mmCIF file of C-alpha atoms in Angstrom:
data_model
loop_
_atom_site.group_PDB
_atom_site.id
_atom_site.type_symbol
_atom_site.label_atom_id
_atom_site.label_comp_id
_atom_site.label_asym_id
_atom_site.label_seq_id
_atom_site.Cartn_x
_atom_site.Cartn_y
_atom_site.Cartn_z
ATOM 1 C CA UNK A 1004 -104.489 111.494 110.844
ATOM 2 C CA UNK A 1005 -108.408 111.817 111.088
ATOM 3 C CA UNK A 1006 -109.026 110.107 114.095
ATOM 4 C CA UNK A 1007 -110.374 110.193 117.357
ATOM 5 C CA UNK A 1008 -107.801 112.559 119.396
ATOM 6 C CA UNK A 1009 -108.174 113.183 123.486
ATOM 7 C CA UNK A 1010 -106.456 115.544 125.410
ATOM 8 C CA UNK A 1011 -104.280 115.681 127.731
ATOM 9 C CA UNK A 1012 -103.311 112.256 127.587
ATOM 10 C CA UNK A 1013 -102.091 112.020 131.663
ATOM 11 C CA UNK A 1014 -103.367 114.229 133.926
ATOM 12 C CA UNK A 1015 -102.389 114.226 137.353
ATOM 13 C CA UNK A 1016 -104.312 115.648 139.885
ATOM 14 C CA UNK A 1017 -105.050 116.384 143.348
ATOM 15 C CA UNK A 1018 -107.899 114.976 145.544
ATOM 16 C CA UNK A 1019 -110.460 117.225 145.271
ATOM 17 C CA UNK A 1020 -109.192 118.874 142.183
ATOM 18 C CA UNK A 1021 -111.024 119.329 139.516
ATOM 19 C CA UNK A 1022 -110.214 117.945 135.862
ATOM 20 C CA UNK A 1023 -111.653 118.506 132.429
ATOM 21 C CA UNK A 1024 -110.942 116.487 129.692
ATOM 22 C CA UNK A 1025 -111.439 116.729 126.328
ATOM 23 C CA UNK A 1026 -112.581 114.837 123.123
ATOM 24 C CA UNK A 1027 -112.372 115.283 119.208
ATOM 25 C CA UNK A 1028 -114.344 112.846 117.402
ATOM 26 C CA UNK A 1029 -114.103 111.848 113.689
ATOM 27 C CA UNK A 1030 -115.206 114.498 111.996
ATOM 28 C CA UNK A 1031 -118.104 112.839 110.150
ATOM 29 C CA UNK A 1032 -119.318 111.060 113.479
ATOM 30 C CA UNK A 1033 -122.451 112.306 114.802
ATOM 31 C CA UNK A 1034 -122.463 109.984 118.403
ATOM 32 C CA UNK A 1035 -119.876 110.456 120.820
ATOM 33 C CA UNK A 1036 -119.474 108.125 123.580
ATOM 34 C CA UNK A 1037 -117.186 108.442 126.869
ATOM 35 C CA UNK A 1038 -116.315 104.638 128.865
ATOM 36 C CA UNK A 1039 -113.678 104.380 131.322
ATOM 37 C CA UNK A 1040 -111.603 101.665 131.905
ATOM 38 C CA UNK A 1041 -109.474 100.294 135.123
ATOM 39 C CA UNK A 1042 -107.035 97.523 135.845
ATOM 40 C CA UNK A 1043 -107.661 94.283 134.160
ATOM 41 C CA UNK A 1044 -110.951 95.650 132.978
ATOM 42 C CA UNK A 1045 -112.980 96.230 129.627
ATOM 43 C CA UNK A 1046 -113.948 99.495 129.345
ATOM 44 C CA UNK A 1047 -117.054 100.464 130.681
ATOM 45 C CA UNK A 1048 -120.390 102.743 129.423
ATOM 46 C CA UNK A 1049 -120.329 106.437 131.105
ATOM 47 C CA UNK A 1050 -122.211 108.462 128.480
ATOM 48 C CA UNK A 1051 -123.576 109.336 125.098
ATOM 49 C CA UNK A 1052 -124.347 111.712 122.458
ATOM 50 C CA UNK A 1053 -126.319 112.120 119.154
ATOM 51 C CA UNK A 1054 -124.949 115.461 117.913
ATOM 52 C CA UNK A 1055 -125.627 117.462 120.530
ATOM 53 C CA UNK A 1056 -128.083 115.681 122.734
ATOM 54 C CA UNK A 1057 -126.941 113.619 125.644
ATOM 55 C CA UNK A 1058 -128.974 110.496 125.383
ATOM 56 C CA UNK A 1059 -127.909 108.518 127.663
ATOM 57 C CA UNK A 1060 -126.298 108.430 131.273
ATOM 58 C CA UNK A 1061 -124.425 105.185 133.176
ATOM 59 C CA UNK A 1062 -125.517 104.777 136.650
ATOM 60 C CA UNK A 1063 -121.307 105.413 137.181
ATOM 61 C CA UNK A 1064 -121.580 108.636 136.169
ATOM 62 C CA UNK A 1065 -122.128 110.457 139.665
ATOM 63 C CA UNK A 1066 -123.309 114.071 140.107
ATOM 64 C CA UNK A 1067 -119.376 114.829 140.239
ATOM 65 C CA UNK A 1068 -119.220 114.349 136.479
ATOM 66 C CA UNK A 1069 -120.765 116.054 133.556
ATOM 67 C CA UNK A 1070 -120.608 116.125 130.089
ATOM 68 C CA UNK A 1071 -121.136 117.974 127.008
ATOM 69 C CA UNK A 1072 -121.160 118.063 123.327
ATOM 70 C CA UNK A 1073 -121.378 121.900 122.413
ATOM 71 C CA UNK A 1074 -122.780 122.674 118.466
ATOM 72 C CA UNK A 1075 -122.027 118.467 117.966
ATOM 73 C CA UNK A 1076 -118.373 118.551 117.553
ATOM 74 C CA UNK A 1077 -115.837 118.143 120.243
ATOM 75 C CA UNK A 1078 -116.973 117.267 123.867
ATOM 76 C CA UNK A 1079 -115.531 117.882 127.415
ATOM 77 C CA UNK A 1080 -115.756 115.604 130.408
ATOM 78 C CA UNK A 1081 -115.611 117.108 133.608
ATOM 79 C CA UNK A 1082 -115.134 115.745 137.004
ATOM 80 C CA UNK A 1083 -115.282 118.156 140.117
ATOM 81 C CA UNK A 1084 -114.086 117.287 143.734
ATOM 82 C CA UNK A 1085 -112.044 114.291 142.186
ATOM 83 C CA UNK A 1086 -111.652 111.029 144.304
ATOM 84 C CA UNK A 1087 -108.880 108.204 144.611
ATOM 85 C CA UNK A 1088 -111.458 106.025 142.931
ATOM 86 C CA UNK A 1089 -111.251 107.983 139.848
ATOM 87 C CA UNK A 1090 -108.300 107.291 139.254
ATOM 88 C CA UNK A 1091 -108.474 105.112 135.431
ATOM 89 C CA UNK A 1092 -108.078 105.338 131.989
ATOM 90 C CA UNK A 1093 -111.088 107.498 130.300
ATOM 91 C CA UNK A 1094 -112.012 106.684 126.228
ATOM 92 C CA UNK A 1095 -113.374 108.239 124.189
ATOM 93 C CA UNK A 1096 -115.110 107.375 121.027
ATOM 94 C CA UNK A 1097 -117.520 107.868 118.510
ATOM 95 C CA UNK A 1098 -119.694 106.597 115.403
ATOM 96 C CA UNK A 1099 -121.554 107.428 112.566
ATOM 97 C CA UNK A 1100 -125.442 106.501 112.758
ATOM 98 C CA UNK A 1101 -126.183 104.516 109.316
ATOM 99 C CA UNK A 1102 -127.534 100.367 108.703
ATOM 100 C CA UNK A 1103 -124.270 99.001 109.761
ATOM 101 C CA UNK A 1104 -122.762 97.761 112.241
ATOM 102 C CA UNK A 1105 -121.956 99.518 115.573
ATOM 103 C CA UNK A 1106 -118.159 99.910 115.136
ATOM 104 C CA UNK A 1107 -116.828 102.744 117.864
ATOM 105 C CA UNK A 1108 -113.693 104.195 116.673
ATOM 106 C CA UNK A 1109 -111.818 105.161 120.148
ATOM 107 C CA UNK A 1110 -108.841 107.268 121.003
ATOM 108 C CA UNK A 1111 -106.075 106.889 122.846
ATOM 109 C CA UNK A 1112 -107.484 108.003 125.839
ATOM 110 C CA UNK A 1113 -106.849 110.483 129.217
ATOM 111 C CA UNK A 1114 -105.227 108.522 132.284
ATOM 112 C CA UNK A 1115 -106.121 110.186 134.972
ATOM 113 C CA UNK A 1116 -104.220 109.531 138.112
ATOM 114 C CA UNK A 1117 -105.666 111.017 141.739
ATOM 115 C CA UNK A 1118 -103.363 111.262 143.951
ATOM 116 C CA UNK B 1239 -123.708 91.529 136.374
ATOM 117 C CA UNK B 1240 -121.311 90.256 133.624
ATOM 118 C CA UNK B 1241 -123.072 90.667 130.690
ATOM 119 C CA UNK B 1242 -120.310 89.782 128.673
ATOM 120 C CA UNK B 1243 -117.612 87.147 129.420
ATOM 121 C CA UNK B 1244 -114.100 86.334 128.770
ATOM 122 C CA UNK B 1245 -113.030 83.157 130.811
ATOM 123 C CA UNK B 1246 -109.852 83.371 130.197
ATOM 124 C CA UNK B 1247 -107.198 86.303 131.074
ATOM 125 C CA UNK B 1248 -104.436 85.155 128.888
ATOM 126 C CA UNK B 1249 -103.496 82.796 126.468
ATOM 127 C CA UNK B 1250 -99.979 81.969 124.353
ATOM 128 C CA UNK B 1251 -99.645 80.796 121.093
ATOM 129 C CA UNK B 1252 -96.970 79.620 118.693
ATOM 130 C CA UNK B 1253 -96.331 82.007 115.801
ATOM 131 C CA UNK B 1254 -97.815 80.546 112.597
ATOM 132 C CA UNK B 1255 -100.529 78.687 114.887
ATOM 133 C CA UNK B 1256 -104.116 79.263 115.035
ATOM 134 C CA UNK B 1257 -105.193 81.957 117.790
ATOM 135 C CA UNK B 1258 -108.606 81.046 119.165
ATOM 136 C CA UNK B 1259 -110.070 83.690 121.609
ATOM 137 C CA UNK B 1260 -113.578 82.965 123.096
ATOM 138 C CA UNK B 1261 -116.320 84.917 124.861
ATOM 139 C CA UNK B 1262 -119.847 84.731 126.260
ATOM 140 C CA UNK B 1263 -122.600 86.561 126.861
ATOM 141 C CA UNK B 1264 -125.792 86.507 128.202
ATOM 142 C CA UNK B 1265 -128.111 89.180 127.767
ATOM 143 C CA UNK B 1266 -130.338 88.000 125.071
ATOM 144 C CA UNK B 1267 -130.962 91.893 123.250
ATOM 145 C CA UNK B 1268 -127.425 92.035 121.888
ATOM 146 C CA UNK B 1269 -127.622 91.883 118.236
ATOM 147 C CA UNK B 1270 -124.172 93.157 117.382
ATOM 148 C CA UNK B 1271 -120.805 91.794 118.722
ATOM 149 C CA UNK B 1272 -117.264 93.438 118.010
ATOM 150 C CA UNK B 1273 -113.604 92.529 118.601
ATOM 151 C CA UNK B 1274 -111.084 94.920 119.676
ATOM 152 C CA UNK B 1275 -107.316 94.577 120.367
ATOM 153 C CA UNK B 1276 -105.594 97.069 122.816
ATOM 154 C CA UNK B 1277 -101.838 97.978 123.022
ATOM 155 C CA UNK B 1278 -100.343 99.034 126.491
ATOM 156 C CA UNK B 1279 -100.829 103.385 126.728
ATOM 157 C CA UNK B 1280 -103.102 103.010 123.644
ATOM 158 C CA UNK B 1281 -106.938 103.124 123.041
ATOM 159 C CA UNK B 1282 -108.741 99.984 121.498
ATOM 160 C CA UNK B 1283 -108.559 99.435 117.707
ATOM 161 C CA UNK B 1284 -111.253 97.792 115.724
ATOM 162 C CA UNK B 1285 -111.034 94.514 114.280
ATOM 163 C CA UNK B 1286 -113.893 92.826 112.836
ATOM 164 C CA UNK B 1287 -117.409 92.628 113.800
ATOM 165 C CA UNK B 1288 -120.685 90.536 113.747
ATOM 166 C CA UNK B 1289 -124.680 90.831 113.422
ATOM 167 C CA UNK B 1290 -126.603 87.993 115.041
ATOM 168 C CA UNK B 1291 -128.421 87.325 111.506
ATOM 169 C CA UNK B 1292 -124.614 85.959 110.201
ATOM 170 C CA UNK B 1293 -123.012 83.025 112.301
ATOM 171 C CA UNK B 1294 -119.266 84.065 110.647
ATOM 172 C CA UNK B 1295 -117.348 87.334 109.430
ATOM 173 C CA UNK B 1296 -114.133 87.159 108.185
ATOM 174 C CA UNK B 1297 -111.221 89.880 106.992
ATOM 175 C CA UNK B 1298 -107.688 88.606 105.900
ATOM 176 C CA UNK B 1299 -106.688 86.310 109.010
ATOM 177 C CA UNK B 1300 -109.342 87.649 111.242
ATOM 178 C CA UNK B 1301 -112.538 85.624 111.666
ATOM 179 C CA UNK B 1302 -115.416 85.702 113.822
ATOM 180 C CA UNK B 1303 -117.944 83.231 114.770
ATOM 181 C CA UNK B 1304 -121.288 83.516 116.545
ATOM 182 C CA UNK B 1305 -123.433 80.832 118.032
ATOM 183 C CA UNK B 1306 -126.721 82.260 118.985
ATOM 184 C CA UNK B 1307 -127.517 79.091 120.566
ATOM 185 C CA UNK B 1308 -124.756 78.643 123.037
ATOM 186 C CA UNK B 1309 -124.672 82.258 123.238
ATOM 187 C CA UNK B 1310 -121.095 82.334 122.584
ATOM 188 C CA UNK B 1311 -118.691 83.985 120.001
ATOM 189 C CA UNK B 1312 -115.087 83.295 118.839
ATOM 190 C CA UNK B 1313 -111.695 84.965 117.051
ATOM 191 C CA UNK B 1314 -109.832 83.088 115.257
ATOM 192 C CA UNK B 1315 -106.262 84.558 113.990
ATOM 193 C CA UNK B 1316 -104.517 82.216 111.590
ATOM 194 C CA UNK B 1317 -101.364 82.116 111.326
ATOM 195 C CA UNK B 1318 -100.917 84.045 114.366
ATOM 196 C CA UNK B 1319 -98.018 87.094 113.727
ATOM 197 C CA UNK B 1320 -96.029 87.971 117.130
ATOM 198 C CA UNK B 1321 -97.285 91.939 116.093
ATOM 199 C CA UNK B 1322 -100.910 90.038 117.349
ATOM 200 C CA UNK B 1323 -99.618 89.979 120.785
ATOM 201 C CA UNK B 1324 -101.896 92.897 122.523
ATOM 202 C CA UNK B 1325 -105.153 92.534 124.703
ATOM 203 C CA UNK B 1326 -108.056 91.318 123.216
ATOM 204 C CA UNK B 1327 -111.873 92.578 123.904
ATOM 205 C CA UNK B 1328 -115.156 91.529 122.929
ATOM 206 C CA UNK B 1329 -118.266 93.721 122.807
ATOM 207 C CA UNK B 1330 -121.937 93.420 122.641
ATOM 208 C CA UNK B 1331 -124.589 96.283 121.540
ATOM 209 C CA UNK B 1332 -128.115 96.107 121.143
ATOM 210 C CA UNK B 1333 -130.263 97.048 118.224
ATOM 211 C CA UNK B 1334 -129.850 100.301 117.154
ATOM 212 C CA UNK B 1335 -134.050 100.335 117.361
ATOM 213 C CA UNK B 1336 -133.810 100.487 120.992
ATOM 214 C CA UNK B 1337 -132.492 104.387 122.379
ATOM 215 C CA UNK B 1338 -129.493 103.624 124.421
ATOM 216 C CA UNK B 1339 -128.983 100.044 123.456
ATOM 217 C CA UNK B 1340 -125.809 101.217 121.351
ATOM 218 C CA UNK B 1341 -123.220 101.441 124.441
ATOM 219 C CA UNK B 1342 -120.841 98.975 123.908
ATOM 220 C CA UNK B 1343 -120.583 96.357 126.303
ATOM 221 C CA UNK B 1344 -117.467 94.595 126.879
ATOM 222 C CA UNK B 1345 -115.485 91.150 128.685
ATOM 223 C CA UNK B 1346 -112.885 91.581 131.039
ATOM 224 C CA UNK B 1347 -110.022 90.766 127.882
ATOM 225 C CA UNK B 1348 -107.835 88.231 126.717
ATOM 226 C CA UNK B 1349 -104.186 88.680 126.891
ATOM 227 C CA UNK B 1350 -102.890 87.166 123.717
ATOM 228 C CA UNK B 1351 -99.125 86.317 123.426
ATOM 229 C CA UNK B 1352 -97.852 84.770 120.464
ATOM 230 C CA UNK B 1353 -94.179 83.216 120.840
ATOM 231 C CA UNK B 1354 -91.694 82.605 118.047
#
């Protein structure tokens, strides 16, 4: 199976804990995106990547979180001091930049429970 | 700010019947719209997508149509299979022109159930 993979898929943690998450796009996909997604939600922008550039930011993503997309392959999400309120599903998934549509491929996700 | 709407949180459906899932939206810079379908524990799959210079898409029993007008799209499933039963998403993107216009966004979901 070549598609998107995440790891771990639960992760439970301790408040102020910190967690690192990681993602492993399809391998021809050169943008990598990261949403989360709560309770009776849709899942919701955090951040972006073409290759290895991070073009783009949410206003959710608070100084507690970083990402990155090392060489353009994989990528790692990392939240430090984790709250109660981070506590949701986190996607990941990624595209490949040609005159098409925008169709995000996602995987099955990291639920992250803080407890 | 809901950019993107899905009025309603579930609906049920015979098997066989048509499956009619709406959603609005109404930021006027989306030029793509999408349609996923989620399983519990599972990331969203794919289904069929649209560009705002087409008004329908369709693949197999899966078709989409936008009104650019009313700002409004639909997914119709016909006949509806009880395997359709899952949560339903719509998306909106932006032109691919515009940096950072590519983030998906998406309604709140549709909880289809489809009853023998």
């Amino acid at each position: 199976d070549t598609g998107v993979s995440q790891d771990p898929r639960h992760k439970i943690t301790k408040r102020g804990q910190n967690v690192t998450f990681r993602c492993d796009p399809i391998s021809e996909h050169n943008r990598l995106y990261w949403y989360r997604q709560t309770l009776g939600q849709g899942p919701e922008f955090l951040t972006y990547f073409q290759n290895e550039a991070q073009l783009e930011k949410s206003r959710l993503l608070s100084d507690r979180f970083s990402a990155e997309r090392p060489k353009g392959s994989f990528s790692t999400l990392e939240i430090q001091r984790t709250e109660q309120g981070d506590s949701a599903m986190y996607l990941c998934a990624s595209s490949v930049l040609r005159d098409s549509l925008n169709e995000q491929y996602f995987g099955p996700g990291t639920r992250l429970t803080v407890t | 700010d809901q950019q993107v709407k899905q009025n309603s949180p579930s609906l049920s459906v015979q098997e066989g019947r048509i499956s009619i899932l709406n959603c609005d939206y109404t930021n006027s810079m989306f030029d793509y719209f999408l349609w996923y379908k989620k399983y519990p524990a599972e990331g969203p799959t794919f289904l069929i997508s649209i560009s705002s210079i087409k008004d329908k898409n369709e693949d197999g029993r899966f078709t989409v149509f936008l009104n650019k007008s009313a700002k409004h799209l639909s997914l119709h499933i016909v006949p509806s299979q009880p395997g359709d039963s899952a949560v339903y998403f719509c998306a909106a993107s932006g032109s691919k022109r515009i940096q950072g216009a590519q983030k998906l966004v998406f309604g709140q979901g549709t909880r289809l159930t489809i009853n023998p």
